[in-house]
CSV table of C-alpha atoms and ligand atoms in Angstrom, one decimal:
chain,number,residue,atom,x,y,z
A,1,UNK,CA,84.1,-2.0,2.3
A,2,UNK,CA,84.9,1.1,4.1
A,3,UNK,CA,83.6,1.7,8.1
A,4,UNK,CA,83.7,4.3,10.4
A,5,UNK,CA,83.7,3.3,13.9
A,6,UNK,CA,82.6,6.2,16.8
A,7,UNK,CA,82.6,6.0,20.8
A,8,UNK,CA,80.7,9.2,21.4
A,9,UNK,CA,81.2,10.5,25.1
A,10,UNK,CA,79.8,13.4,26.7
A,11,UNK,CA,82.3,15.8,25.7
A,12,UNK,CA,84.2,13.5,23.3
A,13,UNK,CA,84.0,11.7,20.1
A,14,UNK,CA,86.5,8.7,18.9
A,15,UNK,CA,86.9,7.7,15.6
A,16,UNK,CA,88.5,5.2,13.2
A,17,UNK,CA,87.6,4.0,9.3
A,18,UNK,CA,88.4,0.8,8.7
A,19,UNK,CA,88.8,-0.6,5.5
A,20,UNK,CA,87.3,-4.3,5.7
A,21,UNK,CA,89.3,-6.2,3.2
A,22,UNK,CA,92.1,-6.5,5.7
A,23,UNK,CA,90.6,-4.9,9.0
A,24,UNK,CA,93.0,-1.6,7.9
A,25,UNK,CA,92.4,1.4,9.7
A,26,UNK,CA,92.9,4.2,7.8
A,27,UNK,CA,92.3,6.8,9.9
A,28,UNK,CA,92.0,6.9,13.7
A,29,UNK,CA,91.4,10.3,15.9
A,30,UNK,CA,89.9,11.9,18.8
A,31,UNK,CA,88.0,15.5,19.1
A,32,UNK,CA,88.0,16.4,22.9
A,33,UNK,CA,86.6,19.4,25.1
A,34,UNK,CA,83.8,19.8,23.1
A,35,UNK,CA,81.8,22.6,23.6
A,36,UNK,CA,85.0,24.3,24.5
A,37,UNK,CA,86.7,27.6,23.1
A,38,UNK,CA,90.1,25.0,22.9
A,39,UNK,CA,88.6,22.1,21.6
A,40,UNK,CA,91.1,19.3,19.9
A,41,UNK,CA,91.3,17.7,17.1
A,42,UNK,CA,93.6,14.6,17.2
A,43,UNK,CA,94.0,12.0,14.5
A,44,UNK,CA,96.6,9.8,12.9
A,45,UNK,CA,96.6,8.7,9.2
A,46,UNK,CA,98.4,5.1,8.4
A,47,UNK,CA,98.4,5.7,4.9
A,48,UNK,CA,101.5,4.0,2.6
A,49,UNK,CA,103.0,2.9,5.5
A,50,UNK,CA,103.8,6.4,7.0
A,51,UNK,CA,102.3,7.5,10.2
A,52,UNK,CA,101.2,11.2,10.0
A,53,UNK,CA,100.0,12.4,12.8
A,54,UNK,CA,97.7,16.1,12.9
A,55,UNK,CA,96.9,18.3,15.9
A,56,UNK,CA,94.5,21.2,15.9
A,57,UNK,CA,92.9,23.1,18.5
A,58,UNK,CA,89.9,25.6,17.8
A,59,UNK,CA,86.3,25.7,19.3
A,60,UNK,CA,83.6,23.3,18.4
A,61,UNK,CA,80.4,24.0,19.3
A,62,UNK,CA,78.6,20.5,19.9
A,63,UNK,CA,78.5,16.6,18.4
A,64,UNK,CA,77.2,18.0,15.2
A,65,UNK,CA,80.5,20.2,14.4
A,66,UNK,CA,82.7,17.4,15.5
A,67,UNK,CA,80.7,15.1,13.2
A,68,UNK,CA,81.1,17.3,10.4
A,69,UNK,CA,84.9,17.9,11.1
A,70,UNK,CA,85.5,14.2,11.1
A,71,UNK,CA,83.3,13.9,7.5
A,72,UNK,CA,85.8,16.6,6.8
A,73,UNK,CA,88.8,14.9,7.5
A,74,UNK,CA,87.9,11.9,6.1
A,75,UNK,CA,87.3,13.9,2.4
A,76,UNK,CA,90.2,15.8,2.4
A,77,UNK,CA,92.2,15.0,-1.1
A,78,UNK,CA,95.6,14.9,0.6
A,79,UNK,CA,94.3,12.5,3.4
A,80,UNK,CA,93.0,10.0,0.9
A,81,UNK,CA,90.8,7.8,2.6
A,82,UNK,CA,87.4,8.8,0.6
A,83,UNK,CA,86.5,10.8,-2.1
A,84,UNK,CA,82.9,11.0,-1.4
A,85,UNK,CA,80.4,10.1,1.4
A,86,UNK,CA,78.8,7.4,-0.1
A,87,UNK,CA,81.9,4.9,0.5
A,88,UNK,CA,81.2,4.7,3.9
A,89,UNK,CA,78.7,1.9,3.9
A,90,UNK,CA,78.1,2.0,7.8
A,91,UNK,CA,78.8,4.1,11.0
A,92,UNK,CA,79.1,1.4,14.3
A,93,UNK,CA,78.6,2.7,17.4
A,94,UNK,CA,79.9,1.6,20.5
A,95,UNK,CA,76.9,2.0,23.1
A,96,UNK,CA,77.3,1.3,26.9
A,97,UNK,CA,73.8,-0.4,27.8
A,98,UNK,CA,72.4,-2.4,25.9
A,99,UNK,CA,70.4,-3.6,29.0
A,100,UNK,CA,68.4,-7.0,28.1
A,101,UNK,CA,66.3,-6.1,25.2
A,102,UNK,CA,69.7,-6.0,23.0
A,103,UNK,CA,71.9,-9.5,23.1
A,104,UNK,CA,73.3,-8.7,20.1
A,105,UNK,CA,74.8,-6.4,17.6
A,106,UNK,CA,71.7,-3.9,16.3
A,107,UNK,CA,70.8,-2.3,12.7
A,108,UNK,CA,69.2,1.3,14.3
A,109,UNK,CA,66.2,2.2,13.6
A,110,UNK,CA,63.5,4.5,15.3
A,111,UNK,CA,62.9,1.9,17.8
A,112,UNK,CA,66.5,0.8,18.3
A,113,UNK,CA,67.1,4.5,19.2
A,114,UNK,CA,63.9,4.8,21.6
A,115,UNK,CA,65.2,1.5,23.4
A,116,UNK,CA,68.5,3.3,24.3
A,117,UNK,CA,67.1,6.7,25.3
A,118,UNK,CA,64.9,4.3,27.6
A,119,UNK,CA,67.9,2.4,28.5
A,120,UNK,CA,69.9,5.9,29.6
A,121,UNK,CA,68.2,5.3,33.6
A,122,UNK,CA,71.1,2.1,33.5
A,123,UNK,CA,73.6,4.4,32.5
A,124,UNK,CA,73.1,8.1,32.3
A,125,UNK,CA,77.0,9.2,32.0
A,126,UNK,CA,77.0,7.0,28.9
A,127,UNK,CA,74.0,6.3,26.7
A,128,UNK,CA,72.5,10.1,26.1
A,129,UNK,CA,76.2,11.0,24.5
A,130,UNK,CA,76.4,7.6,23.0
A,131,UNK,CA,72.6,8.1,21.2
A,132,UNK,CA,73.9,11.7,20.5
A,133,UNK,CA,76.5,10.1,18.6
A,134,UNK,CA,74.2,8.4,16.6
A,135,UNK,CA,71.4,11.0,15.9
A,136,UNK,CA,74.2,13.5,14.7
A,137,UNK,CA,76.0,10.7,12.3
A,138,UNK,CA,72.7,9.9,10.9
A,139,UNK,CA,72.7,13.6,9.8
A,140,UNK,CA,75.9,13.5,9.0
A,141,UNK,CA,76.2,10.6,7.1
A,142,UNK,CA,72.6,9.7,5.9
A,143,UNK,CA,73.5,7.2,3.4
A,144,UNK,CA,75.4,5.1,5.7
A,145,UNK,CA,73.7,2.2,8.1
A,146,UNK,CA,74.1,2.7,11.4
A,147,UNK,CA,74.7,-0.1,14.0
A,148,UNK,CA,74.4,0.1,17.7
A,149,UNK,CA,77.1,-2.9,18.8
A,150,UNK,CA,76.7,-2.8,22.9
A,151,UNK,CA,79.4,-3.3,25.6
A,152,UNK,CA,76.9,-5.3,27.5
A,153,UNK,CA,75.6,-7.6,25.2
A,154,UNK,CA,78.3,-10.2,25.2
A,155,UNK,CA,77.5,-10.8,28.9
A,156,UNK,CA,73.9,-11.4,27.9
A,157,UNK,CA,74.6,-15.3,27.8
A,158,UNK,CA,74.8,-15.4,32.2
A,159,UNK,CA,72.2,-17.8,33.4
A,160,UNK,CA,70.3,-15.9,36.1
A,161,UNK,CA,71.9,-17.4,39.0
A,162,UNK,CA,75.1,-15.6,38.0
A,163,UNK,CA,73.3,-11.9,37.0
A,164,UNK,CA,70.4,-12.2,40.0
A,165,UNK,CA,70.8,-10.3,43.2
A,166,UNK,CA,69.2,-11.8,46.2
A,167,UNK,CA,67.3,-8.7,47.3
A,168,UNK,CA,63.5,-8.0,46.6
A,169,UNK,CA,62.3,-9.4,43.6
A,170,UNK,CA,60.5,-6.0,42.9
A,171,UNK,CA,63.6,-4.3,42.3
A,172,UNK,CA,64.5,-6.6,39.4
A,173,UNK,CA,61.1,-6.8,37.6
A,174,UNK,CA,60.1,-3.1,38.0
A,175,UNK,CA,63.6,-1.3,37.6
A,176,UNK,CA,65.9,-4.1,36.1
A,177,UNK,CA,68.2,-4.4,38.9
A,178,UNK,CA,70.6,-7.3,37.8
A,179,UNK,CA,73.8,-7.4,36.6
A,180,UNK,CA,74.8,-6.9,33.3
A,181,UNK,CA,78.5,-6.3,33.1
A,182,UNK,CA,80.5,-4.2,31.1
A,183,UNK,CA,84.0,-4.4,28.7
A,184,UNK,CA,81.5,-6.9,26.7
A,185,UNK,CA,83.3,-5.9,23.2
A,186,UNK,CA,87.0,-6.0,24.7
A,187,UNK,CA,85.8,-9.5,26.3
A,188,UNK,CA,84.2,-10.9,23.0
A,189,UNK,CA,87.3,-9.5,20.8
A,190,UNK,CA,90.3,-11.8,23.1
A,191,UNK,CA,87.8,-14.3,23.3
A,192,UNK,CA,87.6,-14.8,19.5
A,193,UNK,CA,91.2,-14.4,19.1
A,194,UNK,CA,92.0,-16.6,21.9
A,195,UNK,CA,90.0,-19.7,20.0
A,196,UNK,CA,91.8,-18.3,16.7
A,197,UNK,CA,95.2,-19.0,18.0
A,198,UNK,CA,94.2,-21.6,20.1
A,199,UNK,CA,92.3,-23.2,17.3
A,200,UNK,CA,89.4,-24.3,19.1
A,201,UNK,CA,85.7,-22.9,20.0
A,202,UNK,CA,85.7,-25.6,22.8
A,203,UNK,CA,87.4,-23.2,25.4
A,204,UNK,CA,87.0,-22.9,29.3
A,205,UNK,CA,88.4,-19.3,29.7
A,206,UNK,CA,88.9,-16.2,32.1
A,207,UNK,CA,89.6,-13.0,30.1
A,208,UNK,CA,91.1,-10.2,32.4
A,209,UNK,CA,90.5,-6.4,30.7
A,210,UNK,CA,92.9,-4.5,33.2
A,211,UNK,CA,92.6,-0.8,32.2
A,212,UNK,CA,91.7,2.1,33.7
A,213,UNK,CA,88.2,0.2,34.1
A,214,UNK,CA,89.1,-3.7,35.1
A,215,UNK,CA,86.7,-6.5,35.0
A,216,UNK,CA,86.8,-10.3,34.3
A,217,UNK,CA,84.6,-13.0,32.7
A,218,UNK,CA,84.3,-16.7,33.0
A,219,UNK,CA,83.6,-17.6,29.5
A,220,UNK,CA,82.7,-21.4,28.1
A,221,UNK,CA,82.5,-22.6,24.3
A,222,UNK,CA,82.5,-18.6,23.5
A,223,UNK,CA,80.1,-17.6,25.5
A,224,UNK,CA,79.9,-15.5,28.6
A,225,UNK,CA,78.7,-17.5,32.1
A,226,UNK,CA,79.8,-14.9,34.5
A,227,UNK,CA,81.2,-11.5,34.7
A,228,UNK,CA,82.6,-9.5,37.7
A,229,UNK,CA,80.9,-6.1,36.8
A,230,UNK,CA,77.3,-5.9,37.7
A,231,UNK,CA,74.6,-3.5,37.4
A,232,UNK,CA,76.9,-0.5,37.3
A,233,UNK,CA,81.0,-1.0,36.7
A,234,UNK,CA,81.5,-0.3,40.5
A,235,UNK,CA,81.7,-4.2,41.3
A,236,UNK,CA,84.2,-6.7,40.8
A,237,UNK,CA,88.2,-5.9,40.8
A,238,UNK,CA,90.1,-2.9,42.2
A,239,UNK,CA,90.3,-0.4,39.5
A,240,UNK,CA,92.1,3.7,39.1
A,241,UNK,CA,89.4,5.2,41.2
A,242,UNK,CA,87.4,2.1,42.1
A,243,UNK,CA,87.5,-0.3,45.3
A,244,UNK,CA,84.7,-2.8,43.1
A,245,UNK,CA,83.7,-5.5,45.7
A,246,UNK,CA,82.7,-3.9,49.2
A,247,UNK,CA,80.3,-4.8,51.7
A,248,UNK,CA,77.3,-2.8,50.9
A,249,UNK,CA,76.8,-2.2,55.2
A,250,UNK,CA,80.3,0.1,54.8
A,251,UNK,CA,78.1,2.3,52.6
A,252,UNK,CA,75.3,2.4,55.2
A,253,UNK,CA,77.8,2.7,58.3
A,254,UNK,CA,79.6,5.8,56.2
A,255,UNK,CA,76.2,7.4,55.4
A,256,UNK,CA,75.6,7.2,58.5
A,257,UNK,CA,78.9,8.1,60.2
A,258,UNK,CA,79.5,11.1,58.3
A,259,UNK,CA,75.7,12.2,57.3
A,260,UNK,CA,76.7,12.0,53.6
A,261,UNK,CA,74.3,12.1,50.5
A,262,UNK,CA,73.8,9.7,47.6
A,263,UNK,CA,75.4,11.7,45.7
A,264,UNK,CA,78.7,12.4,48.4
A,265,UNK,CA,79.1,8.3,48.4
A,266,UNK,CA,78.6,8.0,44.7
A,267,UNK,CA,81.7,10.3,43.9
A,268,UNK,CA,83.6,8.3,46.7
A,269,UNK,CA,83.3,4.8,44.8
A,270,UNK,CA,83.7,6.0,41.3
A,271,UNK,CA,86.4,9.4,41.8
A,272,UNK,CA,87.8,8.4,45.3
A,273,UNK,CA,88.4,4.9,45.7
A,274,UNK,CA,90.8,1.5,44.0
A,275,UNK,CA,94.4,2.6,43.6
A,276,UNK,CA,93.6,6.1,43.9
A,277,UNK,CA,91.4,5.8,47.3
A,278,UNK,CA,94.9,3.2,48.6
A,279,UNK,CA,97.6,5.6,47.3
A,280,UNK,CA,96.5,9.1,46.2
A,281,UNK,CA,97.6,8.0,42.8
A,282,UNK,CA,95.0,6.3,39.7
A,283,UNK,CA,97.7,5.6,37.5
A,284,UNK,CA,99.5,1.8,37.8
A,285,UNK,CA,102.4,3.0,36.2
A,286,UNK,CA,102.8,5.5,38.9
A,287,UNK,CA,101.5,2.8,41.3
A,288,UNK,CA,104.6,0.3,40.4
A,289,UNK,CA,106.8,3.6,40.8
A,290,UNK,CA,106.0,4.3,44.1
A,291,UNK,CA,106.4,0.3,45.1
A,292,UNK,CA,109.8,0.4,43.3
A,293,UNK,CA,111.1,2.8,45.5
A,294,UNK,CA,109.6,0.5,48.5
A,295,UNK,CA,106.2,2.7,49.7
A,296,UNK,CA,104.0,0.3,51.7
A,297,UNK,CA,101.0,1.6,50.4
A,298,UNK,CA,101.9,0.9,47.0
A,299,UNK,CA,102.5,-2.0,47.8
A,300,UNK,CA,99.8,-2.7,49.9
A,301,UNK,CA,96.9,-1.5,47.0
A,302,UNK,CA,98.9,-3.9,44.6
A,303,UNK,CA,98.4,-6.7,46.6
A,304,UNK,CA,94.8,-5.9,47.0
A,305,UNK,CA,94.3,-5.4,43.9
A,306,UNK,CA,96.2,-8.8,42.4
A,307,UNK,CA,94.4,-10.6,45.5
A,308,UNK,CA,91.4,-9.9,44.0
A,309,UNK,CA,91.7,-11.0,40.6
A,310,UNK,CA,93.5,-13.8,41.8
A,311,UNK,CA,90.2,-15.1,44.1
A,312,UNK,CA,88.3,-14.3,41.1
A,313,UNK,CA,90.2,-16.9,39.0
A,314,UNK,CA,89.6,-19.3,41.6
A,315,UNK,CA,86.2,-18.6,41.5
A,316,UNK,CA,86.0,-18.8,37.7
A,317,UNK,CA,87.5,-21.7,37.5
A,318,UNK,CA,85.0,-23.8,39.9
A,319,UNK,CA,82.2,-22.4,38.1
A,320,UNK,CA,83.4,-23.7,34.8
A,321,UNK,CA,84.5,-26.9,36.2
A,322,UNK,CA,88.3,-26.3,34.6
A,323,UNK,CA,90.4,-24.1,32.8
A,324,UNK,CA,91.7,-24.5,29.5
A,325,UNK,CA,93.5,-21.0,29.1
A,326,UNK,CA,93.8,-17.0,30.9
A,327,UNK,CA,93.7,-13.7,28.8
A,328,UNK,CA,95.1,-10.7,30.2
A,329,UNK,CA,94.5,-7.5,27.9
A,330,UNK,CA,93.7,-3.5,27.9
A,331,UNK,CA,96.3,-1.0,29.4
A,332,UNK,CA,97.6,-2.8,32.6
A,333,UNK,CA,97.0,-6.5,31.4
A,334,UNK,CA,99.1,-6.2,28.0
A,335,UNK,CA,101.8,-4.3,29.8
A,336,UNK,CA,102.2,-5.0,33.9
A,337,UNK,CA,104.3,-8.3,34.0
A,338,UNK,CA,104.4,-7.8,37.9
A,339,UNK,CA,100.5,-7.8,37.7
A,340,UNK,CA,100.3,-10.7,35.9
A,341,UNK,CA,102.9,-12.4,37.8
A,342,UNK,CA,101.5,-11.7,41.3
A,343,UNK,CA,97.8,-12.3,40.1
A,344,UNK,CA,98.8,-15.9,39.3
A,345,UNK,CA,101.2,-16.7,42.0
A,346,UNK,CA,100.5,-20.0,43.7
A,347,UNK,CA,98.5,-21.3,41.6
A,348,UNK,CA,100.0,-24.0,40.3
A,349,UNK,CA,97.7,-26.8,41.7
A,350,UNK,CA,94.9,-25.0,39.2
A,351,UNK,CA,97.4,-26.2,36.4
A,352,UNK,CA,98.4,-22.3,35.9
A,353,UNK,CA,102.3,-21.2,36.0
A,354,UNK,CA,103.6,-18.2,34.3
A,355,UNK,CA,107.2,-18.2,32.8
A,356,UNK,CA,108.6,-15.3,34.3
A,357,UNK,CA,111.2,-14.8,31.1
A,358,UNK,CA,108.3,-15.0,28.9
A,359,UNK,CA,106.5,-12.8,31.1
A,360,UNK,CA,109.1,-10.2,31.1
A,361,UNK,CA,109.7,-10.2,27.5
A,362,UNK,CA,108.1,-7.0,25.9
A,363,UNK,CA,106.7,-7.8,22.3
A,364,UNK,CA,103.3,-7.3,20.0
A,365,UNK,CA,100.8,-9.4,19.0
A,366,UNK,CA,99.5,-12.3,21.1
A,367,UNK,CA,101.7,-13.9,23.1
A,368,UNK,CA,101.9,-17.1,25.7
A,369,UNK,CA,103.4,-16.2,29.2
A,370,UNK,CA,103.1,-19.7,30.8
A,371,UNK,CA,105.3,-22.4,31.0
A,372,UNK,CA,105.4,-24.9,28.1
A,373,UNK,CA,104.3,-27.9,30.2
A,374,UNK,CA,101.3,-26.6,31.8
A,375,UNK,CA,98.0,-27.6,31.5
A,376,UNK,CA,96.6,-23.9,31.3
A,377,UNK,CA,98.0,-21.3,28.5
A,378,UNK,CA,98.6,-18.2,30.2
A,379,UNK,CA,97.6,-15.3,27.3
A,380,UNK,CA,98.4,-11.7,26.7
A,381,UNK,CA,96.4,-10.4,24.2
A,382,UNK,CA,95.9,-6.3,23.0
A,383,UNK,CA,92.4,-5.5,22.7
A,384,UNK,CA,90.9,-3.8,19.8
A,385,UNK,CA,87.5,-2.6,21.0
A,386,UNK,CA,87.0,-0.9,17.9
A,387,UNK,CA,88.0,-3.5,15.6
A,388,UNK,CA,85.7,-5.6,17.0
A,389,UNK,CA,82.8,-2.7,16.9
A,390,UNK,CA,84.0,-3.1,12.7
A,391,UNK,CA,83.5,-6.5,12.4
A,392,UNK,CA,80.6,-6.4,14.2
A,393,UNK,CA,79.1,-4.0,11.9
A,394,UNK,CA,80.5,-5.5,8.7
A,395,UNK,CA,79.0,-8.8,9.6
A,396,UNK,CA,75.4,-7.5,10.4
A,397,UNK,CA,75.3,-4.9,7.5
A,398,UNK,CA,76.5,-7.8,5.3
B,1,AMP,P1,93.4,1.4,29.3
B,1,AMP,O1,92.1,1.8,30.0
B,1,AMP,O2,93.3,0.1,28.6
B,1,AMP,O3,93.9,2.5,28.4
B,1,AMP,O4,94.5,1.3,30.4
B,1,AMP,C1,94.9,2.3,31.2
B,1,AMP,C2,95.8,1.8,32.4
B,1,AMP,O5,96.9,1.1,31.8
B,1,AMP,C3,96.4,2.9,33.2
B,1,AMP,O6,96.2,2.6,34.6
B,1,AMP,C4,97.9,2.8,32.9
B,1,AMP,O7,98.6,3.2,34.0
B,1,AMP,C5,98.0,1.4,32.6
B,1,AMP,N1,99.3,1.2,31.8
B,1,AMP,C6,99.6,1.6,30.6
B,1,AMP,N2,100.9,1.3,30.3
B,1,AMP,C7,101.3,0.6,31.3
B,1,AMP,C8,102.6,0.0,31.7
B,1,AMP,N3,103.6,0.0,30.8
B,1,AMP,N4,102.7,-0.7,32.8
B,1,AMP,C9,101.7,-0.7,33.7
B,1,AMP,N5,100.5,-0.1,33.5
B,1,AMP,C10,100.3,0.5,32.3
């Protein structure tokens, strides 16, 4: 069965077809600067073995267009990945909130579509383009199922003394003010694999997704018990433009300080702040650079940020009463040995030692970094967010 996966954002639109059999992708590709007299076209084909990689730039006018260009692509003779419409069987859609009315992967209906719209107060950077991504592939391909699979519904399993905030009850049951967490589908995807290789659904776990975005979960038996985002992806671990954790009484004493707006402190914790707000720079490679050649602020916002993650594994690992194994994944996770390395440091009386040759080694695939003795398997695993979205899709439209 043939899938095509999107992650519609405001001015963008990701795509990949999968073929099921053996979760190939035949095609993956971005259109960016919508809207734009230079939008681009980007997309790779992995057919017969050969990577062929295409490039175009011309103006496309909204979702629609970029819809139709991707239909486009995918029917072209030469790229060979379908001759008509009809062999995709289902779009999936990655959608930010799923709030709490969606704990699990969606068919999308009329309703399913109302419940984001509803859903867009939660996030309003991410659902509207997300649900635009849907209304214009139902158009686009109207034979196809579409499925909503949420990057908040794997966090869905918290009890409520994990996603409860102990301010006035009002706030929760009018507006929904809890946490929900976010990175669900990365978190879900090493999860799985983790009890794959592992071979065993009996796991106490911590995945760490360390990307431009970073958050962690405490996960039991395969389900999420505690996650470090909350009600917006500002909480939890230092990140490429934000500080997460922060006593809310700095944003009161700023406000006050400087006589700054909502919107003024908004753009400070989600532009202004993590590596960026520490070192001018949002980028860890550049980050590592700048320690390399021996800047104390580099250093200083890498110990910050590995301090953090390194109290939240403590933290994770009381709540679950023990540890059976760590994930690190996404863009710093799979590749920052001297993350890893420093986010683990000491401790050793949690059972948890990283082998620094096996840590340094660069390879692909899934990998152990800790040392064979040790009680706790240390884990790098790549993520696959839009695998996962595939499966996800395949499974429910099966
Ligand atoms: P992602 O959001 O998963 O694409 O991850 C993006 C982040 O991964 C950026 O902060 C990159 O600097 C970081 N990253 C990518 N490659 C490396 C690398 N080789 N070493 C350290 N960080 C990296």
């Amino acid at each position: 069965m043939k899938l095509l996966v999107i992650n519609a954002g405001s001015s963008s639109v990701k795509f990949q077809v999968f073929e099921m059999i053996n979760d190939l992708v035949l095609v993956s590709g971005l259109i960016e600067k919508i809207g734009e007299e230079t939008s681009e076209i980007k997309f790779e084909l992995e057919n017969s073995g050969k990577n062929n990689s295409v490039r175009v730039v011309e103006p496309i006018k909204n979702h629609k267009e970029a819809l139709q260009k991707v239909a486009g692509i995918l029917l072209d003779k030469e790229n060979q990945i379908i001759e008509k419409k009809e062999e995709i069987k289902a779009v999936g859609h990655r959608v930010v909130h799923g709030g709490e009315k969606f704990k699990e992967t969606a068919i999308i209906n009329d309703e399913v579509k109302e419940m984001i719209n509803e859903l867009s107060s939660l996030a309003p950077l991410h659902n509207p383009p997300n649900l635009q991504g849907i209304v214009v592939a139902t158009e686009v391909f109207p034979q196809a199922k579409q499925v909503a699979v949420f990057d908040t519904a794997f966090h869905q399993t918290m009890p409520a003394k994990a996603y409860r905030y102990a301010i006035p009850n009002k706030f929760y049951e009018e507006f929904g003010v809890r946490a929900y967490g976010m990175h669900g589908t990365s978190h879900r995807y090493v999860t799985k694999e983790t009890a794959k290789f592992l071979k065993s659904d009996k796991l106490k776990l911590i995945t760490i997704h360390l990307g431009n975005g970073c958050s962690m979960a405490a996960v039991r038996d395969g389900k999420c018990v505690d996650t470090t985002m909350g009600l917006t992806p500002l909480a939890g671990l230092v990140m490429g433009t934000r500080g997460g954790d922060i006593d809310p009484g700095v944003l009161i004493h700023l406000g006050k300080k400087y006589n700054l707006s909502v919107s003024e402190i908004d753009k400070i914790l989600n532009k202004e702040s993590g590596l960026k707000g520490l070192t001018g720079l949002n980028d860890m490679r550049d980050v590592l650079e700048l320690k390399e050649k021996g800047d104390v602020k580099a250093k200083l916002a890498l110990d910050v940020y590995t301090y953090r993650i390194k109290k939240y594994i403590g933290s994770y690992a009381a709540i679950l009463g023990g540890l059976d194994a760590i994930v690190f994944t996404a863009g710093v996770g799979e590749n920052s040995a001297y993350v890893r390395e420093a986010s683990c440091e000491g401790l050793e009386f949690l059972g948890i030692s990283i082998d620094p040759s096996k840590n340094d080694k660069r390879a692909k695939g899934i990998r152990v970094i800790s040392e064979d003795e040790n009680r706790v398997k240390v884990l790098v695993i790549p993520t696959n967010e839009e695998l996962e979205i595939a499966r996800q899709t395949f499974s429910i439209v099966q």
